[in-house]
Tab-separated table of C-alpha atoms in Angstrom:
chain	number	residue	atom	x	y	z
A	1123	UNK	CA	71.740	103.549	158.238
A	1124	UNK	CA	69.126	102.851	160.513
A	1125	UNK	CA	69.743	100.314	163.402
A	1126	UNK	CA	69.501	98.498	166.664
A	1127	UNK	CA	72.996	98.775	168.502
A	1128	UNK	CA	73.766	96.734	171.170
A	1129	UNK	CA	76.742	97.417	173.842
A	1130	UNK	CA	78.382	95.127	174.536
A	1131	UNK	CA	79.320	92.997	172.029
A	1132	UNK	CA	80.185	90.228	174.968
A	1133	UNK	CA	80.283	90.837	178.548
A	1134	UNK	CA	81.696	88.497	181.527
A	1135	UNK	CA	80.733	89.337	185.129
A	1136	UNK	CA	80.951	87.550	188.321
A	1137	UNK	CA	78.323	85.359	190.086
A	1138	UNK	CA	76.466	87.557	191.807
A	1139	UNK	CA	77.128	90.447	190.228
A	1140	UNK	CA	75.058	92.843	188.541
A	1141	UNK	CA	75.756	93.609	185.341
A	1142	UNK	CA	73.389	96.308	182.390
A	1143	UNK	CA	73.188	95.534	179.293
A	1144	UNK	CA	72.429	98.461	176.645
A	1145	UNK	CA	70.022	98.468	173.654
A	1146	UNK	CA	69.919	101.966	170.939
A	1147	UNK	CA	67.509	101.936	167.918
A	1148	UNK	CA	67.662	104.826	165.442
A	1149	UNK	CA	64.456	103.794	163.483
A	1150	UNK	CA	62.360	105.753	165.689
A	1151	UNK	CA	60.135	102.856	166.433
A	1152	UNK	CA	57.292	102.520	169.521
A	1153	UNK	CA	58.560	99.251	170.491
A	1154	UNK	CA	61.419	97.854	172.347
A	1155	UNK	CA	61.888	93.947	173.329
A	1156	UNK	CA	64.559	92.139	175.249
A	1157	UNK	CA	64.724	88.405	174.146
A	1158	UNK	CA	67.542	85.586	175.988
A	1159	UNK	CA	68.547	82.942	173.844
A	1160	UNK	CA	70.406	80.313	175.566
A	1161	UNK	CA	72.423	77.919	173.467
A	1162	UNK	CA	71.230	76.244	170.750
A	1163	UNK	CA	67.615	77.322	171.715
A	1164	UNK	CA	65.218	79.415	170.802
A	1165	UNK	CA	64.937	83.207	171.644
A	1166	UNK	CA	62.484	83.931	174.584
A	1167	UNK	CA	61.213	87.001	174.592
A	1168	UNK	CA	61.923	88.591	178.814
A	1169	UNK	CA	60.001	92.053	178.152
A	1170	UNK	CA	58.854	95.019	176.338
A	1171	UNK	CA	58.059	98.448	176.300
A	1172	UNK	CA	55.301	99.993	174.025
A	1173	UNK	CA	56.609	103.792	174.184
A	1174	UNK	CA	56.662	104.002	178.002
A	1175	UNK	CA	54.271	101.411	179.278
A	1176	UNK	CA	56.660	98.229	180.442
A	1177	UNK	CA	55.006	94.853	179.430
A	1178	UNK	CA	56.677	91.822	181.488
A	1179	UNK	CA	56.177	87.913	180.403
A	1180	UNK	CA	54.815	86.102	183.378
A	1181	UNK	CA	57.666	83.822	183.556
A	1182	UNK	CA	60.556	86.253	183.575
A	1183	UNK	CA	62.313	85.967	186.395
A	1184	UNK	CA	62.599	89.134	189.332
A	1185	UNK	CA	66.291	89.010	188.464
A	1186	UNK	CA	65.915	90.870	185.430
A	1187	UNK	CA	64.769	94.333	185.363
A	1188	UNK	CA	64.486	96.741	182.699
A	1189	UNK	CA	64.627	100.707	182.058
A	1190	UNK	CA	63.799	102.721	179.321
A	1191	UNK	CA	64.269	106.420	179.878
A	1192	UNK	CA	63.832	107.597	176.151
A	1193	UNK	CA	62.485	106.552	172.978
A	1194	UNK	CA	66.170	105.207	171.591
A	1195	UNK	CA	66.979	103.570	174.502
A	1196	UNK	CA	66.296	100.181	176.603
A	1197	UNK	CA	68.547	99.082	179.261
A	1198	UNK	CA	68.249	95.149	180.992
A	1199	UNK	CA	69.638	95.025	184.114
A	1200	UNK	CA	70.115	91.382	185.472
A	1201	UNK	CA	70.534	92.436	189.457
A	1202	UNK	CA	72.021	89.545	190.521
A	1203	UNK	CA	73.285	87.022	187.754
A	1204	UNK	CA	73.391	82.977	188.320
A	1205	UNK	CA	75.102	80.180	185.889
A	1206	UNK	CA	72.179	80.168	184.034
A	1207	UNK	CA	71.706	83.556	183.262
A	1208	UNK	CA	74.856	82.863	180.739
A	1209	UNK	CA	73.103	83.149	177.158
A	1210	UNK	CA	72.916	85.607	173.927
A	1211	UNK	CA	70.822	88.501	174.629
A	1212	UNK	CA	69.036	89.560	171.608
A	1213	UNK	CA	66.913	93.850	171.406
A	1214	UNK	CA	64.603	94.025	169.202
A	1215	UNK	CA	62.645	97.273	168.007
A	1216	UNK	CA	58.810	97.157	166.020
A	1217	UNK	CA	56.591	100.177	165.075
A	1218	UNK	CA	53.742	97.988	167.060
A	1219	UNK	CA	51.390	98.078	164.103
A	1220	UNK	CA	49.523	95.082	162.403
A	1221	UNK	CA	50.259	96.631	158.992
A	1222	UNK	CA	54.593	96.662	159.720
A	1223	UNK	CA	54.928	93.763	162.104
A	1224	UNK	CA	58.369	92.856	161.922
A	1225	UNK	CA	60.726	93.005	164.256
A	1226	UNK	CA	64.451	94.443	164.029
A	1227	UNK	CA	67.000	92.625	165.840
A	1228	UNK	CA	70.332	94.075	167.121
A	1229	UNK	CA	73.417	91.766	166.867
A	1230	UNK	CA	72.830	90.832	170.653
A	1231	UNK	CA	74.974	90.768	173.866
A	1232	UNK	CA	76.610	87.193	174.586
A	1233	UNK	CA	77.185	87.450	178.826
A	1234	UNK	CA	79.231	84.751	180.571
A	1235	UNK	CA	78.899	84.147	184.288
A	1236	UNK	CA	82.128	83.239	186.133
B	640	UNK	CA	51.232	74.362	174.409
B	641	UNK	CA	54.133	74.314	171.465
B	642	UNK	CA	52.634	77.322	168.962
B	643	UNK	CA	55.803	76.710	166.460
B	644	UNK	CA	57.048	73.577	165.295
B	645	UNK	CA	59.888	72.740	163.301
B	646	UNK	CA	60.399	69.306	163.132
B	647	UNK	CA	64.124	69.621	161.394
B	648	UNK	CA	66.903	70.173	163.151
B	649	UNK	CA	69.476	69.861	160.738
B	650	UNK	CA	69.213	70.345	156.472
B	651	UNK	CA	71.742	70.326	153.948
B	652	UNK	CA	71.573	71.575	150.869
B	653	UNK	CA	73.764	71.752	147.415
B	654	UNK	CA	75.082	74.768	146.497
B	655	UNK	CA	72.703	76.334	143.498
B	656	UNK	CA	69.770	73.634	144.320
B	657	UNK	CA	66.399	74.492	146.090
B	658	UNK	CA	65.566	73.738	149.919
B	659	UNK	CA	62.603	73.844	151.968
B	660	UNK	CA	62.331	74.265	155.772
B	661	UNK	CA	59.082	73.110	157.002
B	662	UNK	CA	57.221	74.918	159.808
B	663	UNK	CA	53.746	74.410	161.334
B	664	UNK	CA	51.898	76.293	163.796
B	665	UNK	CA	48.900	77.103	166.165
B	666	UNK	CA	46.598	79.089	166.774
B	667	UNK	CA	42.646	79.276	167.332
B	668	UNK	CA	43.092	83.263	166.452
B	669	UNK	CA	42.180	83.838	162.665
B	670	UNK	CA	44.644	86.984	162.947
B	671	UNK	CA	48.290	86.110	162.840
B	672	UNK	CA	51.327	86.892	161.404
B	673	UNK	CA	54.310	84.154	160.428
B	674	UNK	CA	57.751	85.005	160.357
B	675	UNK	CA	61.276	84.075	159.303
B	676	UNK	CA	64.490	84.891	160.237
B	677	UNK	CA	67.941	84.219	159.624
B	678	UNK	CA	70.833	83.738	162.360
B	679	UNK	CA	74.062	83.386	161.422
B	680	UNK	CA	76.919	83.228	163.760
B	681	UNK	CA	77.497	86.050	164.449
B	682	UNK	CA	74.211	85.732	166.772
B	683	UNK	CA	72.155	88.925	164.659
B	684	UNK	CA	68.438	88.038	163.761
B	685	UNK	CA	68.196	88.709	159.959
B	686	UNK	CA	64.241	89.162	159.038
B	687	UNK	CA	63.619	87.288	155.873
B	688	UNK	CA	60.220	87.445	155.387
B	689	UNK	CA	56.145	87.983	156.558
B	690	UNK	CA	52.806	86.506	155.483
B	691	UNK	CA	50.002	87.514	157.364
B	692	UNK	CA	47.038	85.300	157.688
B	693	UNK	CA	44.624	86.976	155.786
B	694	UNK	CA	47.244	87.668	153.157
B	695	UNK	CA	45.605	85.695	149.757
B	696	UNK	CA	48.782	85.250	148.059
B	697	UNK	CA	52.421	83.355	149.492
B	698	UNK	CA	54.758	86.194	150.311
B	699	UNK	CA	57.800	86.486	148.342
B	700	UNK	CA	61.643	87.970	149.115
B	701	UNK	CA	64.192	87.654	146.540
B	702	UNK	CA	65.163	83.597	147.175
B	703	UNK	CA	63.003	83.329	149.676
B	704	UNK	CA	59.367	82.348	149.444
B	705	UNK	CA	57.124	81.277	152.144
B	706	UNK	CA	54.612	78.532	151.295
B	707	UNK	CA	51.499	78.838	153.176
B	708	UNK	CA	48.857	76.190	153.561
B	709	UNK	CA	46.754	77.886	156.010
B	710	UNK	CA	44.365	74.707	156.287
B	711	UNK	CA	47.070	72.893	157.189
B	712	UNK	CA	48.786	75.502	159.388
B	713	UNK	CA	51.806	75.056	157.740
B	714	UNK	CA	54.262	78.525	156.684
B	715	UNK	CA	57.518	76.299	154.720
B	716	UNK	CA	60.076	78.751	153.992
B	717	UNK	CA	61.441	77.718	150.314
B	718	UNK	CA	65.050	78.800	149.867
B	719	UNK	CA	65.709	78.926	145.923
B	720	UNK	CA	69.198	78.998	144.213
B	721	UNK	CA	70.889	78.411	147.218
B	722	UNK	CA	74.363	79.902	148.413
B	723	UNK	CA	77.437	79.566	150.797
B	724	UNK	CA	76.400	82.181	152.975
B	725	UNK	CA	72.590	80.712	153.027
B	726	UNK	CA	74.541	78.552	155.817
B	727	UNK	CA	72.681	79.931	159.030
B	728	UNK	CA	70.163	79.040	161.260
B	729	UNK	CA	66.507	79.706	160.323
B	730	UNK	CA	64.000	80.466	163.004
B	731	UNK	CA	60.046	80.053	162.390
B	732	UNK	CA	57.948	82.696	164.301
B	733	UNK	CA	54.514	83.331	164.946
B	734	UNK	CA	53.187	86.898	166.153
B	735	UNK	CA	50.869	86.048	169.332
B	736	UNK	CA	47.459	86.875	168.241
B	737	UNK	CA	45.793	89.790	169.869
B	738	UNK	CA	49.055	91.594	171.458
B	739	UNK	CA	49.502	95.300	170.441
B	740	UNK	CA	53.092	95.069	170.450
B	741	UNK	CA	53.326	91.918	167.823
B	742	UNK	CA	54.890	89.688	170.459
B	743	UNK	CA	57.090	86.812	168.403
B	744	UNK	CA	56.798	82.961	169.547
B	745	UNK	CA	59.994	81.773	167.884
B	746	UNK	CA	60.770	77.987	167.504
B	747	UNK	CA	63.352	76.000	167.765
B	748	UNK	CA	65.112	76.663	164.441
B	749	UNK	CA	66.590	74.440	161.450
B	750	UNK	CA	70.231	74.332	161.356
B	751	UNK	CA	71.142	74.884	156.855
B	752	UNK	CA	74.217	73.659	155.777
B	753	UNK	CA	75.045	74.834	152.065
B	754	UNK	CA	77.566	72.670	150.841
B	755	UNK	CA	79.875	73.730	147.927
């Protein structure tokens, strides 16, 4: 079946740190996001790529970083991880078009910071 | 500026009966999509469900309807026939007008409780 695969499941690191998180999609589609839900909150959306151009929202911190080096996958790479950096991450995947909208979630990375 | 609203935190619901989850929203863009999706614990988004703004009729999923009142800016998501494993939470989302990439405002989700 087609999907968005996330590794890992749950990842710990140390204050400090740096730790990459890994996104796959086998749907083929143009459009990669990187969303951080903190507890009981809802999802903020960090970044996307449309195909290779990298679109960062204006309040995402410098800490977080991300790489796509093919079409399948997106890597977020959090260079130096705080307290609060501790949340659900959550890839999604779109084709980018008005007609098929809807995004495709992955089951999401949960990172703790010790 | 909020763009999603939903104003319950918390619903229960009987097993078998009907439930709404209200959601309002805006925008000054007359192109716009509205969303739904489904978290369960597990943490995965489950997409439930799209109207688009210039769609003329209330979209329709299985169970799930969506209830538009575009005067009112209002997209309720109408859960019929309800089940156990309805329990979840249910996120609202808007797709920012004008972005190429269909950018999803989410808010801050209604917490279903489907008891037996």
């Amino acid at each position: 079946d087609a999907m968005v695969i996330q590794n890992p499941r749950y990842q710990v690191t140390q204050f400090g740190k740096p730790v990459t998180l890994s996104c796959s999609q086998t749907l083929n589609h143009n459009v990669m996001y990187w969303y951080q839900q903190k507890s009981s909150q809802a999802p903020k959306l960090l970044f996307h790529y449309y195909d290779k151009d990298f679109n960062n929202e204006a309040d995402t911190p410098d800490n977080f970083q991300s790489r796509r080096p093919n079409t399948s996958f997106c890597f977020l790479d959090i260079r130096s991880p705080g307290l609060g950096d501790a949340a659900m991450y959550l890839c999604a995947t779109s084709r980018g078009t008005q007609d098929l909208p809807e995004q495709f979630f992955g089951p999401g990375t949960r990172l703790t910071v010790l | 500026a909020q763009k999603i609203t939903q104003t319950q935190p918390g619903m229960f619901v009987q097993e078998k009966e009907a439930v709404t989850l209200d959601c309002t929203y805006d925008t000054s863009d007359p192109s716009y999509g509205l969303f739904w999706y489904k978290q369960p614990s597990s943490g995965e988004m489950i997409f439930l469900i799209y109207q688009g703004s210039y769609d003329q009729q209330n979209a329709t999923e299985g169970r799930y309807s969506l209830n538009f009142q575009k005067a009112r800016k209002s997209a309720n998501l109408v859960i019929s026939a309800s089940q156990l494993g309805d329990s979840a939470m249910y996120f609202c989302a808007m797709r920012e007008p004008g972005t190429g990439a269909n950018n999803l405002f989410f808010g801050t989700g209604t917490r279903l409780t489907v008891i037996p």
